[in-house]
Coordinates of C-alpha atoms and ligand atoms in Angstrom, one line a residue:
X9 CA 0.0 0.0 0.0
X10 CA 1.2 3.5 -0.8
X11 CA 0.8 6.2 1.8
X12 CA -0.5 5.8 5.3
X13 CA -4.1 6.9 5.7
X14 CA -5.3 8.8 8.7
X15 CA -8.5 8.6 10.6
X16 CA -9.4 11.2 13.2
X17 CA -11.9 10.4 16.0
X18 CA -13.5 13.5 17.6
X19 CA -16.2 13.6 20.3
X20 CA -19.2 15.7 20.8
X21 CA -22.1 16.4 23.3
X22 CA -20.6 14.6 26.2
X23 CA -17.4 13.1 27.5
X24 CA -17.1 9.4 28.4
X25 CA -18.9 8.2 25.2
X26 CA -16.2 5.6 24.6
X27 CA -14.1 7.1 21.8
X28 CA -11.3 4.8 22.8
X29 CA -13.5 1.7 22.4
X30 CA -14.8 2.8 19.1
X31 CA -11.3 3.6 17.8
X32 CA -10.1 0.2 19.1
X33 CA -13.0 -1.6 17.6
X34 CA -12.6 0.0 14.2
X35 CA -8.9 -0.8 14.4
X36 CA -9.7 -4.4 15.2
X37 CA -12.0 -4.7 12.1
X38 CA -9.4 -3.1 9.9
X39 CA -6.6 -5.3 11.3
X40 CA -8.9 -8.4 10.8
X41 CA -9.1 -7.4 7.2
X42 CA -5.3 -7.4 6.9
X43 CA -4.6 -3.7 7.3
X44 CA -1.7 -2.8 9.6
X45 CA -3.4 -0.3 12.0
X46 CA -2.3 1.6 15.1
X47 CA -4.1 4.1 17.3
X48 CA -2.9 7.3 18.9
X49 CA -4.5 9.4 21.6
X50 CA -4.0 13.1 21.8
X51 CA -4.9 14.5 25.3
X52 CA -5.7 18.2 25.7
X53 CA -4.4 18.6 29.2
X54 CA -1.2 20.4 30.2
X55 CA 0.5 17.6 32.2
X56 CA 3.3 16.3 30.1
X57 CA 2.0 12.8 30.7
X58 CA -0.5 11.2 33.0
X59 CA 2.2 9.8 35.2
X60 CA 1.8 12.5 37.8
X61 CA -2.0 12.3 37.8
X62 CA -4.0 10.8 40.7
X63 CA -6.1 7.9 39.4
X64 CA -9.2 9.8 40.4
X65 CA -8.5 12.2 37.6
X66 CA -8.4 10.0 34.5
X67 CA -8.2 6.5 35.9
X68 CA -5.2 4.2 35.6
X69 CA -1.9 5.2 34.1
X70 CA -1.0 2.6 31.4
X71 CA 2.7 1.8 31.0
X72 CA 4.1 0.8 27.6
X73 CA 7.1 -1.5 26.8
X74 CA 9.3 1.6 26.2
X75 CA 8.3 3.0 29.6
X76 CA 5.9 5.7 28.6
X77 CA 3.3 6.6 31.2
X78 CA 0.1 6.9 29.1
X79 CA -3.7 7.2 29.0
X80 CA -5.7 4.1 29.8
X81 CA -7.1 4.0 26.3
X82 CA -3.7 2.7 25.1
X83 CA -4.5 -0.3 27.2
X84 CA -7.7 -0.9 25.2
X85 CA -5.7 -0.5 22.0
X86 CA -3.2 -3.2 23.1
X87 CA -5.8 -5.5 24.4
X88 CA -7.9 -5.3 21.2
X89 CA -5.0 -5.4 18.7
X90 CA -2.3 -7.3 20.5
X91 CA 0.2 -4.8 19.1
X92 CA 2.5 -2.8 21.4
X93 CA 2.1 0.9 21.6
X94 CA 4.8 3.4 22.6
X95 CA 5.4 7.0 23.7
X96 CA 4.5 8.1 20.2
X97 CA 0.9 6.8 20.7
X98 CA 0.0 9.2 23.5
X99 CA 0.7 12.9 23.3
X100 CA -0.5 15.7 25.6
X101 CA -0.7 19.4 25.2
X102 CA 2.0 19.7 27.8
X103 CA 4.3 17.6 25.7
X104 CA 3.6 19.6 22.6
X105 CA 4.3 22.9 24.3
X106 CA 7.3 21.5 26.0
X107 CA 8.9 20.5 22.6
X108 CA 8.0 23.8 21.0
X109 CA 9.3 25.8 24.0
X110 CA 12.6 23.8 24.1
X111 CA 13.0 24.5 20.3
X112 CA 12.4 28.2 20.9
X113 CA 15.1 28.2 23.7
X114 CA 17.5 26.6 21.3
X115 CA 16.9 29.5 18.9
X116 CA 15.5 27.2 16.2
X117 CA 12.7 29.6 15.2
X118 CA 15.2 32.1 14.0
X119 CA 13.7 35.2 15.5
X120 CA 10.1 34.4 14.6
X121 CA 7.2 35.0 16.9
X122 CA 6.2 31.6 18.2
X123 CA 2.4 31.1 17.9
X124 CA -0.3 28.5 18.3
X125 CA -0.8 28.6 14.5
X126 CA 1.5 27.5 12.9
X127 CA 4.0 26.4 15.5
X128 CA 1.9 24.4 17.9
X129 CA -0.3 23.0 15.1
X130 CA 2.9 22.1 13.2
X131 CA 4.1 20.1 16.2
X132 CA 0.7 18.4 16.6
X133 CA 0.7 17.5 12.9
X134 CA 4.3 16.2 13.2
X135 CA 3.4 14.0 16.1
X136 CA 0.3 12.6 14.3
X137 CA 2.4 11.8 11.2
X138 CA 5.3 10.3 13.1
X139 CA 3.5 7.0 13.4
X140 CA 2.8 6.8 9.7
X141 CA 6.4 7.7 8.7
X142 CA 8.3 4.4 8.6
X143 CA 5.7 2.6 6.6
X144 CA 4.9 0.4 9.6
X145 CA 1.2 1.1 9.4
X146 CA -1.4 1.3 6.6
X147 CA -3.8 3.2 8.8
X148 CA -3.2 5.5 11.8
X149 CA -6.3 6.2 13.9
X150 CA -5.9 9.4 16.0
X151 CA -8.3 9.9 18.9
X152 CA -8.7 13.5 20.0
X153 CA -9.4 13.6 23.7
X154 CA -12.1 15.9 25.2
X155 CA -15.2 17.3 23.5
X156 CA -15.5 19.5 20.4
X157 CA -15.9 23.1 21.5
X158 CA -13.6 22.8 24.5
X159 CA -11.0 25.6 24.6
X160 CA -8.3 23.0 25.1
X161 CA -9.2 21.0 22.0
X162 CA -9.0 24.0 19.6
X163 CA -5.4 23.5 18.4
X164 CA -6.0 19.8 17.8
X165 CA -9.1 20.5 15.8
X166 CA -7.3 23.1 13.8
X167 CA -4.5 20.7 13.1
X168 CA -7.0 18.1 11.9
X169 CA -8.5 20.7 9.6
X170 CA -5.0 21.5 8.1
X171 CA -4.0 17.9 7.8
X172 CA -7.2 16.8 6.1
X173 CA -6.6 19.5 3.5
X174 CA -2.9 18.7 3.1
X175 CA -3.4 15.0 2.8
X176 CA -6.0 15.3 0.1
X177 CA -9.0 13.4 -0.8
X178 CA -9.3 9.7 0.3
X179 CA -6.3 9.9 2.5
X180 CA -8.0 10.9 5.8
X181 CA -11.4 11.0 7.3
X182 CA -13.1 12.3 10.5
X183 CA -15.4 10.1 12.6
X184 CA -17.4 12.1 15.1
X185 CA -18.8 10.3 18.1
X186 CA -21.9 11.8 19.7
X187 CA -24.7 11.0 22.0
X188 CA -28.3 10.6 21.1
X189 CA -30.1 11.1 24.4
X190 CA -33.4 9.4 25.2
X191 CA -36.0 11.5 26.9
X192 CA -38.2 9.1 28.8
X193 CA -40.9 11.6 29.5
X194 CA -41.3 12.2 25.7
X195 CA -40.3 8.6 24.9
X196 CA -38.1 9.9 22.2
X197 CA -34.5 9.9 21.1
X198 CA -33.2 13.4 20.4
X199 CA -30.8 14.4 17.6
X200 CA -30.5 18.1 18.4
X201 CA -27.4 17.9 20.6
X202 CA -25.7 16.0 17.7
X203 CA -26.7 18.6 15.2
X204 CA -25.2 21.2 17.4
X205 CA -21.9 19.4 17.9
X206 CA -21.6 18.7 14.2
X207 CA -22.2 22.4 13.6
X208 CA -19.5 23.3 16.2
X209 CA -17.1 21.1 14.3
X210 CA -18.0 22.8 11.1
X211 CA -17.3 26.2 12.5
X212 CA -13.7 25.0 12.9
X213 CA -13.8 24.0 9.2
X214 CA -14.2 20.3 9.6
X215 CA -17.1 18.3 8.3
X216 CA -17.5 14.8 9.8
X217 CA -17.4 12.0 7.3
X218 CA -19.0 9.4 9.6
X219 CA -21.2 9.9 12.7
X220 CA -21.1 7.3 15.4
X221 CA -24.1 7.7 17.6
X222 CA -24.0 6.4 21.2
X223 CA -27.5 5.5 22.2
X224 CA -29.4 3.4 24.8
X225 CA -32.2 2.6 22.3
X226 CA -32.2 1.5 18.6
X227 CA -32.0 4.4 16.2
X228 CA -34.6 3.8 13.5
X229 CA -34.4 4.6 9.8
X230 CA -36.2 7.9 10.1
X231 CA -33.7 9.1 12.7
X232 CA -30.8 8.0 10.5
X233 CA -32.3 9.9 7.6
X234 CA -32.8 13.0 9.8
X235 CA -29.2 12.9 11.1
X236 CA -27.9 12.4 7.6
X237 CA -29.8 15.4 6.3
X238 CA -28.9 17.8 9.1
X239 CA -25.3 16.7 9.5
X240 CA -24.1 16.5 5.9
X241 CA -23.3 12.8 5.9
X242 CA -24.6 9.8 3.9
X243 CA -27.2 7.7 5.6
X244 CA -24.8 4.7 5.6
X245 CA -22.4 6.9 7.4
X246 CA -24.7 7.2 10.4
X247 CA -23.5 4.4 12.6
X248 CA -25.4 3.3 15.7
X249 CA -23.4 2.5 18.8
X250 CA -25.9 1.0 21.2
X251 CA -24.9 0.2 24.8
X252 CA -23.3 -3.2 25.0
X253 CA -23.0 -5.6 27.9
X254 CA -19.3 -5.9 27.3
X255 CA -16.8 -3.7 25.4
X256 CA -15.7 -6.9 23.6
X257 CA -19.0 -6.9 21.7
X258 CA -18.3 -3.5 20.2
X259 CA -16.2 -4.8 17.2
X260 CA -19.0 -7.1 16.1
X261 CA -21.6 -4.4 16.6
X262 CA -19.6 -2.0 14.5
X263 CA -19.2 -4.8 11.9
X264 CA -23.0 -5.2 11.7
X265 CA -23.3 -1.4 11.3
X266 CA -20.8 -1.4 8.5
X267 CA -18.4 1.1 10.2
X268 CA -15.4 -0.7 8.5
X269 CA -17.0 -0.8 5.1
X270 CA -17.9 2.9 5.0
X271 CA -14.4 3.7 6.3
X272 CA -12.7 1.7 3.6
X273 CA -14.9 3.2 1.0
X274 CA -14.1 6.8 2.1
X275 CA -10.4 6.0 2.1
X276 CA -10.6 4.3 -1.3
X277 CA -9.2 1.1 0.1
X278 CA -10.0 -2.3 -1.3
X279 CA -12.8 -4.0 0.4
X280 CA -12.8 -7.5 -1.0
X281 CA -12.2 -9.4 2.2
X282 CA -14.3 -10.2 5.3
X283 CA -12.7 -9.5 8.6
X284 CA -11.4 -12.7 10.2
X285 CA -12.7 -12.5 13.8
X286 CA -12.7 -16.3 14.5
X287 CA -10.4 -16.1 17.5
X288 CA -11.9 -13.0 18.8
X289 CA -15.4 -14.6 18.7
X290 CA -14.1 -17.7 20.4
X291 CA -13.0 -15.5 23.3
X292 CA -16.3 -13.5 23.4
X293 CA -18.2 -16.8 23.5
X294 CA -16.2 -18.2 26.3
X295 CA -16.5 -14.9 28.2
X296 CA -20.2 -14.9 27.9
X297 CA -20.9 -18.5 28.6
X298 CA -18.9 -19.3 31.8
X299 CA -19.4 -22.7 33.5
X300 CA -18.8 -21.5 37.1
X301 CA -18.0 -18.5 39.1
X302 CA -15.3 -17.3 41.4
X303 CA -15.1 -14.1 43.6
X304 CA -11.8 -12.3 43.8
X305 CA -11.3 -9.5 46.4
X306 CA -9.5 -6.5 44.9
X307 CA -7.9 -4.7 47.7
X308 CA -6.9 -1.1 46.9
X309 CA -7.5 2.5 47.9
X310 CA -9.1 3.7 44.6
X311 CA -11.7 0.9 44.4
X312 CA -14.6 3.4 44.1
X313 CA -13.4 4.2 40.7
X314 CA -13.4 1.2 38.4
X315 CA -11.1 3.0 35.9
X316 CA -8.3 3.1 38.5
X317 CA -7.6 -0.6 38.0
X318 CA -8.7 -1.0 34.4
X319 CA -6.0 -3.3 33.2
X320 CA -6.4 -5.6 36.2
X321 CA -10.1 -5.9 35.6
X322 CA -9.6 -6.6 31.9
X323 CA -6.9 -9.2 32.6
X324 CA -9.4 -11.0 34.8
X325 CA -11.9 -11.0 31.9
X326 CA -9.3 -12.6 29.6
X327 CA -8.2 -15.1 32.2
X328 CA -11.8 -15.9 33.1
X329 CA -12.7 -16.7 29.5
X330 CA -9.6 -18.9 29.3
X331 CA -10.8 -20.8 32.4
X332 CA -14.5 -20.7 31.4
X333 CA -15.3 -19.1 34.6
X334 CA -17.0 -15.8 35.5
X335 CA -14.7 -13.7 37.7
X336 CA -16.7 -11.6 40.1
X337 CA -14.6 -8.7 41.4
X338 CA -15.4 -7.6 44.9
X339 CA -13.8 -4.2 45.4
X340 CA -12.7 -3.8 49.0
X341 CA -11.3 -0.5 50.2
X342 CA -8.1 -1.2 52.0
X343 CA -8.8 1.4 54.7
X344 CA -12.1 -0.3 55.7
X345 CA -11.3 -3.9 55.1
X346 CA -12.1 -5.0 58.8
X347 CA -10.4 -8.4 58.6
X348 CA -11.3 -9.3 62.2
X349 CA -15.0 -9.4 61.5
X350 CA -14.2 -11.5 58.3
X351 CA -17.5 -10.1 56.8
X352 CA -15.9 -8.7 53.7
X353 CA -13.5 -11.6 53.0
X354 CA -15.3 -14.8 53.9
X355 CA -16.9 -15.3 50.5
X356 CA -13.6 -14.8 48.6
X357 CA -11.9 -17.3 46.4
X358 CA -8.8 -15.2 46.0
X359 CA -7.3 -11.9 47.1
X360 CA -5.4 -9.5 44.9
X361 CA -3.6 -6.6 46.6
X362 CA -3.4 -3.8 44.1
X363 CA -0.6 -1.5 43.1
X364 CA -0.5 1.9 44.7
X365 CA 1.4 4.8 46.3
X366 CA 1.7 6.3 49.7
X367 CA 0.7 5.3 53.2
X368 CA -3.1 5.5 53.2
X369 CA -4.7 2.1 53.5
X370 CA -1.5 0.0 53.7
X371 CA -2.2 -1.6 57.1
X372 CA -5.4 -3.0 55.5
X373 CA -3.4 -4.4 52.7
X374 CA -1.0 -6.1 55.1
X375 CA -4.0 -7.5 57.0
X376 CA -5.4 -8.9 53.7
X377 CA -2.0 -10.6 52.9
X378 CA -2.0 -12.2 56.4
X379 CA -5.5 -13.4 56.0
X380 CA -4.8 -15.0 52.6
X381 CA -1.5 -16.5 53.8
X382 CA -3.0 -18.0 56.9
X383 CA -6.2 -19.3 55.3
X384 CA -4.4 -20.7 52.3
X385 CA -6.5 -18.5 50.1
X386 CA -5.0 -17.8 46.6
X387 CA -3.0 -14.5 46.9
X388 CA -1.7 -12.3 44.1
X389 CA 0.2 -9.1 45.0
X390 CA 1.1 -6.6 42.3
X391 CA 3.8 -4.0 42.8
X392 CA 2.8 -2.4 46.1
X393 CA 0.9 -5.6 46.7
X394 CA 4.1 -7.6 46.5
X395 CA 5.9 -5.1 48.8
X396 CA 3.1 -5.5 51.3
X397 CA 3.5 -9.3 51.2
X398 CA 7.2 -8.9 52.1
X399 CA 6.4 -6.6 55.0
X400 CA 3.7 -8.9 56.2
X401 CA 6.1 -11.9 56.2
X402 CA 8.9 -9.9 57.9
X403 CA 6.5 -8.7 60.6
X404 CA 4.5 -11.8 61.3
X405 CA 6.9 -14.7 60.5
X406 CA 10.4 -13.1 61.1
X407 CA 8.9 -11.2 64.0
X408 CA 10.4 -7.9 63.0
X409 CA 7.4 -6.0 64.2
X410 CA 8.3 -2.6 62.9
X411 CA 9.3 -3.8 59.4
X412 CA 8.2 -1.3 56.8
X413 CA 8.9 0.4 53.5
X414 CA 10.8 3.7 53.6
X415 CA 7.9 5.0 51.4
X416 CA 5.6 4.8 54.4
X417 CA 8.2 5.5 57.1
X418 CA 11.4 7.1 56.1
X419 CA 12.9 6.5 59.5
X420 CA 12.0 2.9 59.9
X421 CA 14.8 0.8 61.5
X422 CA 13.8 -2.2 59.4
X423 CA 13.3 -1.1 55.8
X424 CA 12.5 -4.5 54.2
X425 CA 11.3 -2.4 51.3
X426 CA 13.6 0.5 50.5
X427 CA 14.0 3.2 47.9
X428 CA 16.1 2.1 44.9
X429 CA 19.7 3.5 44.8
X430 CA 19.0 5.0 41.4
X431 CA 16.1 6.9 42.8
X432 CA 17.8 8.5 45.7
X433 CA 18.9 11.7 44.0
X434 CA 15.8 12.2 41.9
X435 CA 14.0 15.5 42.5
X436 CA 11.7 15.7 39.5
X437 CA 8.7 13.5 40.0
X438 CA 7.5 13.2 36.3
X439 CA 8.7 10.2 34.3
X440 CA 11.4 9.3 36.7
X441 CA 10.3 5.9 38.2
X442 CA 11.8 2.6 37.1
X443 CA 9.5 2.3 34.0
X444 CA 8.8 -0.1 31.2
X445 CA 10.1 -3.5 30.2
X446 CA 12.9 -5.1 32.3
X447 CA 14.2 -8.7 32.3
X448 CA 13.6 -11.2 35.1
X449 CA 15.0 -14.6 35.6
X450 CA 12.8 -17.2 37.3
X451 CA 14.1 -19.9 39.6
X452 CA 13.7 -23.4 38.2
X453 CA 11.1 -25.5 39.8
X454 CA 9.3 -22.5 41.4
X455 CA 5.6 -21.9 41.1
X456 CA 6.2 -18.9 38.9
X457 CA 8.4 -20.9 36.6
X458 CA 5.6 -23.4 36.3
X459 CA 3.1 -20.6 35.6
X460 CA 5.2 -19.1 32.7
X461 CA 6.7 -22.4 31.5
X462 CA 10.0 -20.7 31.0
X463 CA 12.7 -19.0 33.1
X464 CA 13.5 -15.8 31.1
X465 CA 10.7 -13.3 31.1
X466 CA 10.3 -9.5 30.5
X467 CA 7.6 -7.5 32.2
X468 CA 6.7 -3.8 32.6
X469 CA 7.4 -1.8 35.7
X470 CA 6.5 1.4 37.5
X471 CA 8.0 1.8 40.9
X472 CA 10.6 3.7 43.0
X473 CA 10.9 1.2 45.9
X474 CA 12.3 -2.3 46.0
X475 CA 12.8 -5.4 48.0
X476 CA 15.8 -4.7 50.3
X477 CA 18.4 -7.4 49.6
X478 CA 19.9 -6.8 53.1
X479 CA 17.0 -8.8 54.4
X480 CA 17.0 -11.4 51.7
X481 CA 18.8 -14.2 53.5
X482 CA 16.7 -13.8 56.7
X483 CA 13.5 -13.8 54.7
X484 CA 14.6 -16.9 52.8
X485 CA 15.6 -18.7 55.9
X486 CA 12.1 -18.0 57.3
X487 CA 10.6 -19.6 54.2
X488 CA 9.9 -16.8 51.7
X489 CA 11.0 -17.9 48.3
X490 CA 12.5 -15.2 46.1
X491 CA 11.7 -16.8 42.8
X492 CA 12.4 -14.1 40.2
X493 CA 15.4 -11.8 40.0
X494 CA 16.5 -9.1 37.6
X495 CA 19.8 -10.5 36.2
X496 CA 21.6 -7.2 35.9
X497 CA 20.8 -5.7 39.3
X498 CA 19.9 -8.6 41.5
X499 CA 16.5 -6.9 42.3
X500 CA 14.0 -9.4 43.7
X501 CA 11.0 -9.2 41.3
X502 CA 9.0 -12.2 42.6
X503 CA 8.2 -13.7 46.0
X504 CA 6.2 -16.8 46.7
X505 CA 5.4 -19.3 49.4
X506 CA 5.9 -23.0 49.0
X507 CA 3.4 -24.3 51.6
X508 CA 0.5 -22.5 50.1
X509 CA -1.7 -23.4 47.1
X510 CA -1.0 -20.1 45.3
X511 CA 0.8 -17.2 46.8
X512 CA 2.7 -14.9 44.5
X513 CA 3.8 -11.3 44.7
X514 CA 5.4 -9.6 41.7
X515 CA 7.2 -6.2 41.6
X516 CA 6.1 -5.7 38.0
X517 CA 2.7 -5.2 36.4
X518 CA 1.6 -8.3 34.5
X519 CA -1.8 -6.6 33.8
X520 CA -0.3 -4.3 31.2
X521 CA 0.5 -7.3 29.0
X522 CA -2.7 -9.3 29.0
X523 CA -4.6 -9.1 25.7
X524 CA -7.6 -10.9 24.2
X525 CA -5.2 -12.9 22.0
X526 CA -2.7 -13.6 24.7
X527 CA -4.2 -13.6 28.2
X528 CA -1.5 -13.3 30.9
X529 CA -0.3 -16.6 32.3
X530 CA -0.2 -15.2 35.9
X531 CA -3.9 -14.2 35.7
X532 CA -4.9 -17.5 34.1
X533 CA -3.1 -19.5 36.8
X534 CA -4.4 -17.3 39.7
X535 CA -8.0 -17.7 38.4
X536 CA -7.5 -21.4 38.1
X537 CA -6.3 -21.6 41.7
X538 CA -9.4 -19.5 42.7
X539 CA -11.6 -22.0 40.8
X540 CA -10.1 -24.9 42.8
X541 CA -10.5 -23.0 46.0
X542 CA -14.2 -22.2 45.2
X543 CA -14.9 -25.8 44.6
X544 CA -13.6 -26.7 48.1
X545 CA -15.3 -23.7 49.7
X546 CA -18.7 -24.5 48.3
X547 CA -18.5 -28.2 49.4
Ligands
LIG616 N1 4.7 2.8 45.7 C1 5.5 1.7 45.3 C2 6.8 2.0 44.7 O1 6.9 3.1 44.2 C3 4.7 0.7 44.4 C4 4.3 1.3 43.1 C5 3.2 0.6 42.4 O2 2.5 -0.2 43.0 N2 3.1 0.8 41.1 O3 7.7 1.2 44.6

C-alpha cells in the first residue's frame, strides 16, 4: 500500500462516550481485514504525561514497553489489537508545548514570533504523522481527547483541519462520536445535541465523514435519515453504537453497522475481504458462557473508581474466559477492610492486593495478605501488593514487628522495602520511576516458573521502591522464596510461598501485557487456583 491513511476520531455532546473503544473496535476490524493499524491518543491537558496524575482524575496510568506513562485508552488498543504501543501513541498538550518551547530556547525559530498557529499546530501534525512515517502502518487512527468546543481542544481540531486539507481526498477522514439522548418523558431519542456538535465542528472548518451515535435505544431509519440530512453525511455513514453488555461486543456491533465498510470506501481502500474474527469470537463466546463463578477480592484504595484498576479488571476477563469461569470482582477499600469481622472476606476465592502509592490504606493491605496466607486463600500481590507481602512476612513470621517500607516511614529501622539506589537523588517526579520493560529470571522449579513455562521473562514496571536485599537471607531462611530476580541488578521481582496453594507477589505489572489474543499466564493461573478454592469452599 502506498501512503498511510489517517482517521481522526472526535467527540461531541458529552465526555465518556467511549471514543477509545470505538477507535479500538474499528482498528480491530481493519486489522482483521489485513490492514496494519495503530491508534494514537491526543490528550488536551497540560500535564506532560498522566504519570503525575491521581487515578481519580483520569483513571489508571497505562505503561508501555518503552516505559511511557500513558492514558488508559492505550490499554484498550493493546488488548484489542495485541500490538504494542509506545510513547508516540500518546501525546498531551503539555508535551507539545514542551517541545515547542525547548525548540524556541535553542533558537530554532530564527527570531520568529512563536504562535499556536502555525508552531503548535505544526508540532501536533508532526506527532500525528510520526506513526505513519516508517511505513509500519497502513492506517493510523488518532483519537482527540475531550469534546469539540472545549477551549483546550482547539489547536488539535485546527491541526486536523489543516492535515485533512494537506493529505488530500481519500487519505483521511473524520469520525465524530456523539450522544443521542433518550427523553423518557417524551419517549423519544433526540438528535439536536448531535446537530449542534456537528455544527461546532463545522465552525472549525471540519465536516464529519462518519457519525457514530451512542444510544441506549435502537436508532430507527427515520432518525438516521434525519441525522444524515442535518449533519451532511450519507445515511450509511450514520452508525449506531448501542450500549453493549461488554466492550468486547463492540467490534461485532460495528461490523454489523458497517463502520469498517464505510471507512474503507471513504479512504478508497479495497474491500474484498471479510474480517477474520474467528479467535476474537471464540474469546467472546467463552467470556459470555462461563461454566462456574469465582469471587476475587480486589484490595486497593481507589476501588470506588473502576477505571483506576482498568488493566487488572480486563486481565481477569481474559483469564476468566480462558478458564471458562465468571470472575466476580469484589472491590474492598483497603482502609475499611475490617479483617477481624471476616465479613468482607469470607466469600472470597482469592485476594489481589493492588498497586499503589503512599501510606493510606496500607495496614489494611498487610492484614489482607496475612488473611490470605493463613487461610491458604490464593493470593496475588502486584507491585505495592508484593511489597506488602514482604512486609507482612517480615512482621509476622520473622517477628520484625516494625518492618516497613521507607515509602511509608522514612525513619524505619527495618526497611524491608527501600528506595532504589538509582532513585535517591531524583528531585523531578514526572517520568522518573523505574519504568517499562525489564528482564527477570525465574528460579527453576518454582511456582512462577511453572506458571510461565520458561525461566526468562520480561515485564513492565512502574516503581521507586524495591525489596531490600539486606533482608534477603533472613526472609529466605524464614521460608519466603525469592523466585524471580533481575539478572543485571539482583533486584527481587517475585516472591512466593511454598506451603501454600497459590501465593505470588510480583514487583512488575503483568496486567499491562494481558490481551484478548494472549491472556496473561499469571492471571490465568491465579483464576485457576481460585476456581479450585471455590470448589472446596462450596462443598
Ligand atoms: N509505591 C510503590 C513504589 O513506588 C509501588 C508502586 C506501584 O504499585 N506501582 O515502589
